[in-house]
Structures are given as C-alpha cells and as structure tokens.
Coordinates of C-alpha atoms in Angstrom, one line a residue:
M1 CA 0.0 0.0 0.0
E2 CA 1.2 3.5 -0.8
P3 CA 1.9 5.7 2.2
M4 CA -1.0 7.9 3.3
T5 CA -0.7 11.5 2.1
L6 CA -2.6 14.3 3.7
H7 CA -2.8 17.6 1.9
P8 CA -3.4 20.9 3.7
P9 CA -7.0 22.0 4.3
N10 CA -8.4 25.2 3.1
E11 CA -8.6 28.2 5.4
T12 CA -12.3 28.5 5.8
A13 CA -13.8 27.7 9.2
N14 CA -17.2 26.0 9.3
A15 CA -19.0 23.5 11.5
D16 CA -20.3 21.6 8.5
I17 CA -18.3 19.3 6.3
D18 CA -18.8 18.1 2.7
V19 CA -17.4 14.6 2.2
V20 CA -16.5 12.9 -1.1
L21 CA -15.3 9.3 -1.4
V22 CA -13.2 8.9 -4.5
T23 CA -12.9 5.4 -5.8
G24 CA -13.0 3.4 -9.1
L25 CA -10.9 1.2 -11.3
S26 CA -7.1 1.2 -10.9
G27 CA -5.6 3.3 -13.6
A28 CA -8.8 5.3 -14.3
G29 CA -7.6 8.6 -12.9
R30 CA -7.9 8.6 -9.1
G31 CA -4.5 10.3 -8.7
T32 CA -5.3 13.1 -11.1
T33 CA -8.7 13.6 -9.5
A34 CA -7.1 13.9 -6.1
K35 CA -4.8 16.6 -7.4
V36 CA -7.6 18.6 -8.9
L37 CA -9.7 18.4 -5.7
E38 CA -6.7 19.7 -3.8
D39 CA -6.4 22.6 -6.2
L40 CA -10.1 23.4 -5.6
G41 CA -9.4 23.7 -1.8
W42 CA -10.5 20.2 -0.7
Y43 CA -8.6 18.5 2.1
V44 CA -7.5 15.3 0.3
A45 CA -6.5 12.1 2.0
D46 CA -4.9 9.5 -0.2
N47 CA -5.3 5.8 0.9
L48 CA -6.7 6.8 4.3
P49 CA -7.6 3.6 6.2
P50 CA -11.4 3.2 6.5
E51 CA -11.3 3.2 10.3
L52 CA -9.7 6.6 10.3
I53 CA -12.1 8.3 7.9
T54 CA -14.8 8.9 10.5
R55 CA -12.2 10.2 12.9
M56 CA -11.1 12.6 10.3
V57 CA -14.7 13.7 9.8
D58 CA -15.1 14.2 13.5
L59 CA -12.1 16.5 13.5
G60 CA -13.8 18.5 10.7
L61 CA -17.0 18.8 12.7
A62 CA -15.1 20.0 15.8
A63 CA -15.5 23.6 16.8
G64 CA -12.8 25.8 15.2
S65 CA -12.0 23.2 12.5
R66 CA -10.8 24.5 9.1
I67 CA -11.8 21.3 7.3
T68 CA -15.0 22.0 5.4
Q69 CA -14.4 19.8 2.4
L70 CA -12.9 16.3 2.8
A71 CA -12.1 14.0 -0.2
V72 CA -10.9 10.5 0.6
V73 CA -9.3 8.4 -2.1
M74 CA -10.0 4.7 -1.6
D75 CA -8.8 1.8 -3.6
V76 CA -9.4 -1.9 -4.0
R77 CA -6.2 -2.9 -2.2
S78 CA -7.9 -2.2 1.2
R79 CA -9.0 -5.6 2.6
G80 CA -12.7 -6.0 2.5
F81 CA -13.0 -2.9 0.4
T82 CA -16.6 -3.0 -0.5
G83 CA -17.7 -3.7 3.1
D84 CA -15.4 -0.9 4.3
L85 CA -17.0 1.6 2.0
E86 CA -20.5 0.7 3.0
S87 CA -19.5 0.8 6.7
V88 CA -18.0 4.3 6.3
R89 CA -21.2 5.5 4.6
A90 CA -23.3 4.1 7.5
D91 CA -21.0 5.6 10.2
L92 CA -21.2 9.0 8.5
A93 CA -24.9 8.8 8.2
T94 CA -25.1 8.6 12.1
R95 CA -23.4 12.0 12.1
G96 CA -26.0 13.4 9.7
I97 CA -23.5 13.3 6.8
S98 CA -24.3 11.8 3.3
P99 CA -21.0 11.5 1.5
R100 CA -21.0 11.6 -2.2
V101 CA -19.2 8.8 -4.0
L102 CA -17.3 9.5 -7.2
F103 CA -16.5 6.5 -9.3
L104 CA -13.9 6.6 -12.0
E105 CA -13.8 4.0 -14.7
A106 CA -12.4 3.3 -18.2
S107 CA -12.7 0.7 -20.9
D108 CA -10.6 -2.5 -20.7
E109 CA -8.7 -1.3 -23.8
S110 CA -7.8 2.0 -22.2
L111 CA -6.7 0.5 -18.9
V112 CA -4.5 -2.1 -20.6
R113 CA -2.9 0.6 -22.7
R114 CA -2.2 2.8 -19.6
Y115 CA -0.7 -0.1 -17.6
E116 CA 1.5 -1.2 -20.6
N117 CA 2.7 2.4 -21.1
N118 CA 3.6 2.7 -17.4
R119 CA 5.0 -0.8 -17.3
R120 CA 3.2 -1.5 -14.0
S121 CA 1.2 -4.5 -12.8
H122 CA -2.4 -4.3 -11.8
P123 CA -3.0 -4.6 -8.0
L124 CA -5.2 -7.6 -8.5
Q125 CA -3.2 -9.2 -11.2
G126 CA -1.1 -11.5 -9.1
G127 CA -0.1 -14.5 -11.2
Q128 CA -2.8 -13.8 -13.7
T129 CA -2.8 -11.7 -16.9
L130 CA -3.4 -8.0 -16.8
A131 CA -6.8 -8.4 -18.5
E132 CA -7.8 -10.9 -15.8
G133 CA -6.8 -8.5 -13.0
I134 CA -8.9 -5.7 -14.6
A135 CA -11.9 -8.0 -14.9
A136 CA -11.6 -9.1 -11.3
E137 CA -11.5 -5.5 -10.1
R138 CA -14.4 -4.5 -12.3
A139 CA -16.5 -7.4 -10.8
L140 CA -15.5 -6.5 -7.3
L141 CA -16.5 -2.9 -7.6
S142 CA -19.7 -3.4 -9.6
S143 CA -22.0 -2.8 -6.7
I144 CA -20.2 0.4 -5.7
R145 CA -20.4 1.7 -9.2
A146 CA -24.1 1.0 -9.2
S147 CA -24.6 3.1 -6.1
A148 CA -22.2 5.9 -6.9
D149 CA -23.5 9.5 -7.1
L150 CA -21.3 10.3 -10.1
V151 CA -19.6 8.0 -12.6
I152 CA -16.9 9.4 -14.9
D153 CA -15.6 7.3 -17.8
T154 CA -12.1 8.5 -18.5
S155 CA -11.5 6.2 -21.6
S156 CA -11.6 9.1 -24.1
L157 CA -10.8 11.9 -21.7
P158 CA -7.4 13.6 -21.8
V159 CA -6.2 15.0 -18.5
P160 CA -7.4 18.6 -19.2
A161 CA -10.9 17.2 -19.9
L162 CA -10.9 15.1 -16.7
R163 CA -9.8 18.2 -14.8
A164 CA -12.6 20.2 -16.3
A165 CA -15.2 17.5 -15.4
I166 CA -14.0 17.4 -11.7
E167 CA -13.9 21.2 -11.5
R168 CA -17.5 21.4 -12.9
A169 CA -18.7 18.8 -10.4
F170 CA -17.0 20.0 -7.2
S171 CA -15.9 23.6 -7.5
S172 CA -19.4 25.0 -6.7
E173 CA -20.3 25.3 -3.0
S174 CA -24.0 25.1 -3.8
V175 CA -25.6 21.6 -3.7
A176 CA -28.8 22.9 -5.3
H177 CA -27.2 23.1 -8.7
I178 CA -27.3 20.2 -11.2
S179 CA -24.2 19.7 -13.3
V180 CA -25.2 18.9 -16.9
T181 CA -22.8 17.7 -19.5
V182 CA -24.0 17.8 -23.1
E183 CA -21.6 15.5 -25.0
S184 CA -21.5 15.0 -28.8
F185 CA -20.2 11.6 -30.1
G186 CA -20.1 9.4 -33.2
F187 CA -22.0 6.2 -33.2
K188 CA -19.2 4.6 -35.2
Y189 CA -16.9 5.0 -32.2
G190 CA -19.4 3.5 -29.7
L191 CA -21.8 4.9 -27.1
P192 CA -20.5 7.0 -24.2
M193 CA -20.6 4.6 -21.2
D194 CA -21.5 7.3 -18.7
A195 CA -24.4 8.8 -20.6
D196 CA -27.7 9.1 -18.7
M197 CA -29.7 10.0 -21.9
V198 CA -28.7 9.3 -25.5
V199 CA -30.1 11.3 -28.5
D200 CA -29.8 10.2 -32.1
V201 CA -29.7 13.1 -34.5
R202 CA -29.0 11.1 -37.6
F203 CA -32.5 12.0 -38.8
L204 CA -31.1 15.3 -40.0
P205 CA -29.3 15.6 -43.4
N206 CA -25.6 15.0 -43.1
P207 CA -23.4 18.1 -44.0
H208 CA -20.7 15.5 -44.9
W209 CA -22.3 15.3 -48.3
V210 CA -22.1 19.0 -49.0
D211 CA -18.7 19.7 -50.5
E212 CA -18.1 23.1 -49.0
L213 CA -19.2 22.0 -45.5
R214 CA -17.4 18.6 -45.3
P215 CA -14.1 20.0 -44.1
H216 CA -15.7 22.0 -41.2
T217 CA -17.2 20.8 -37.9
G218 CA -20.5 21.6 -36.3
Q219 CA -18.9 24.5 -34.5
H220 CA -18.4 26.3 -37.8
P221 CA -21.2 28.9 -38.4
S222 CA -21.9 27.6 -41.9
V223 CA -22.3 24.0 -40.7
S224 CA -24.3 25.0 -37.6
Q225 CA -26.7 27.1 -39.7
Y226 CA -27.1 24.3 -42.2
V227 CA -28.0 21.8 -39.5
L228 CA -30.3 24.1 -37.5
R229 CA -32.2 25.2 -40.6
Q230 CA -33.2 21.7 -41.6
P231 CA -36.9 20.7 -41.3
G232 CA -37.5 19.3 -37.8
A233 CA -34.4 20.8 -36.2
D234 CA -36.1 23.6 -34.3
E235 CA -39.0 21.4 -33.4
F236 CA -36.7 18.8 -32.0
L237 CA -34.7 21.2 -29.9
D238 CA -37.8 22.8 -28.5
T239 CA -39.5 19.4 -27.7
Y240 CA -36.3 17.9 -26.2
H241 CA -35.7 21.0 -24.1
R242 CA -39.2 20.7 -22.6
L243 CA -38.6 17.0 -22.0
L244 CA -35.3 17.8 -20.3
N245 CA -37.0 20.3 -18.0
L246 CA -39.3 17.5 -16.8
V247 CA -36.3 15.2 -16.3
I248 CA -34.3 17.9 -14.5
D249 CA -37.2 18.6 -12.1
G250 CA -37.2 14.8 -11.3
Y251 CA -33.5 14.8 -10.7
R252 CA -33.9 17.6 -8.2
R253 CA -36.7 15.8 -6.4
E254 CA -34.5 12.6 -6.2
G255 CA -31.5 14.6 -5.1
K256 CA -29.4 13.8 -8.2
R257 CA -26.8 16.4 -9.0
Y258 CA -25.3 15.2 -12.3
M259 CA -26.6 14.5 -15.7
T260 CA -24.8 13.5 -18.9
I261 CA -26.7 13.9 -22.2
A262 CA -25.1 12.3 -25.2
V263 CA -26.0 13.5 -28.7
G264 CA -24.9 11.2 -31.5
C265 CA -24.5 11.3 -35.2
T266 CA -22.4 9.0 -37.5
G267 CA -18.9 10.4 -36.9
G268 CA -19.4 13.0 -34.2
K269 CA -18.2 15.8 -36.4
H270 CA -21.1 17.8 -37.9
R271 CA -24.7 17.2 -36.7
S272 CA -24.2 16.0 -33.2
V273 CA -21.7 18.9 -32.6
A274 CA -24.1 21.5 -33.9
I275 CA -27.1 20.2 -31.9
T276 CA -25.0 19.8 -28.8
E277 CA -23.9 23.4 -28.9
A278 CA -27.5 24.5 -29.5
L279 CA -28.9 22.3 -26.8
A280 CA -26.3 23.5 -24.3
A281 CA -27.1 27.1 -25.2
S282 CA -30.8 26.6 -24.5
L283 CA -30.0 25.1 -21.1
S284 CA -27.4 27.7 -20.0
P285 CA -29.8 30.5 -19.0
D286 CA -31.1 28.3 -16.1
E287 CA -29.2 29.6 -13.1
D288 CA -29.7 26.3 -11.3
L289 CA -27.8 24.4 -13.9
S290 CA -24.0 24.3 -14.5
V291 CA -23.8 23.3 -18.2
R292 CA -20.6 21.9 -19.8
V293 CA -20.1 21.0 -23.5
L294 CA -17.9 18.1 -24.4
H295 CA -17.2 16.9 -28.0
R296 CA -15.8 13.5 -27.5
D297 CA -14.9 12.5 -31.0
L298 CA -14.2 15.8 -32.7
G299 CA -10.9 15.5 -34.6
R300 CA -11.1 11.7 -35.0
E301 CA -11.9 11.9 -38.7

C-alpha cells in the first residue's frame, strides 16, 4: 500500500463538512482527481484507512476546524474494500452526513494501454494476466459503481478534460445546482458509457455530403446554420428542451446532482456537434444548472 498522504486543508472555518469518497478502477484517474480536488481547496486524504475516515470527519466537525471539504481516495487494495466503504457511509450517516461517491472507470482497452505504457502490474493481477486482473476488479466494484453519485468514464478523456469535469462537479459550494454535461459523439466509435440520456440526430441531413461543408465541424457557423435550418431541427430542440425540463425537475426531487446527455451522429463531427452546442445554449440560462459542453470524437476523422 502506498503511504498515506494528507494535503493541507483550506482556510475557511465551518461547523459543516462536505465529504466525497473517490474510488473506481485502478488506472482510471484517481490520482489526477485527487490533485484537482486539492487545487479546488479540498482536504485530500490518499489511501486513508477506512477506520480513520470517521475520525477525520469528527475533526472536521469539531469547533474551530478549518476542514470544510474532505475528499478521501480509496482503492481496492484495502482488505474488505466493498464492506469498508459501506461501513464508512453508514457511520457518517449517524453523524448526519451523506458522503458523495465519485466512481472513475475506463474501458478495458484504455486500462490495458495505460498499464502497458507505465510498465506496471495491476494490484489484483497476481499471477494472472493484466486483463484478468482488470476483470476481477471490475466485478469486485460493480455494486459500488451502481450506487455511486457520479460516474466518470475516462477512456476518451485527456487530463485537461478530466480536470474540467472534476472542477465542474466539485468547484461550486451550492448543492442545489445540477451539473449537466452535453456531449457529442459518433456512433461509429461507440456509445459513451457514462451517458444518462442518448439522443440520435442522424434523422437530420448530413453536412458531410455538402462539399463546402465537409471540411468544417459543427462548431463552424456555416455547418451550424445548415443543420439548425433543416426541417424538424427547431421542433426537435424545443421538444427535447421541454422534456429535459421535466427530467431535471425529477433529478432535483430525487437529489441527483449530475446528468450527462449524449448527442450522437455518424462520426461525431457535424450534426451532433451543432445540436450539442444549440442544446447547451438553450439550457445555460437556467441559473440552477451548470452546463458543460464536451465533443468526444471531434478531430477523429
């Protein structure tokens, strides 16, 4: 086990404390996430033993404490990991605290590539293959993933994009906001694994077949205008926006704080990009939403 590392707390005194438990697949970005949270002013504990987490929270609740935001990075190498995490959540509940669980994951292909690039073995690999170690960990953590408050798939996310996602989710002090990510993608590259809702905009004519538009993306004014002026485009955006308002109201009632809307076309270059930008723009005026745009497959073709 790596040595426990405690990063300095922020300077704000408060009797309340916000707790985030960071976990997920090995190699999916827990270390990067810890650094981003530290930059945001969170008190970050790496590999803190489960039995010490509640003690750390008690320190944060003590009068005069400067710990108002505590992030604990947990990994599968802790014995009885799944039970430990549930025990921590139960203990914190007795203190009136509902910790958020952030789960980081990536595709098998991405994890294998990262481990091979770093020439490291997987913590559950033992005498097995790397793929078997990854599969064992994925199975072990399946129940935790299912109950996590936020799941981030880092397969196609470079470090800056992961940082942006973490900042969007955890930089705001208000818990009333819902963080909405509107993400374009190409069906030819597969569905985004972390999408809550998927939209298929291949019913619109493809700018790829217009010679002067083909080289540009959906962010270019000429392509955007072409897509948005097609029959059905305005009606779709209006109808889907009204549908999202209903869903967002439901998310608020259920206490959900994160939503990822995936908008797909064939290659993720023209139609999905233009519709994603337009949809995000229609949601942005809502002050109770934090809207982020992500173009997953832009530049791949």
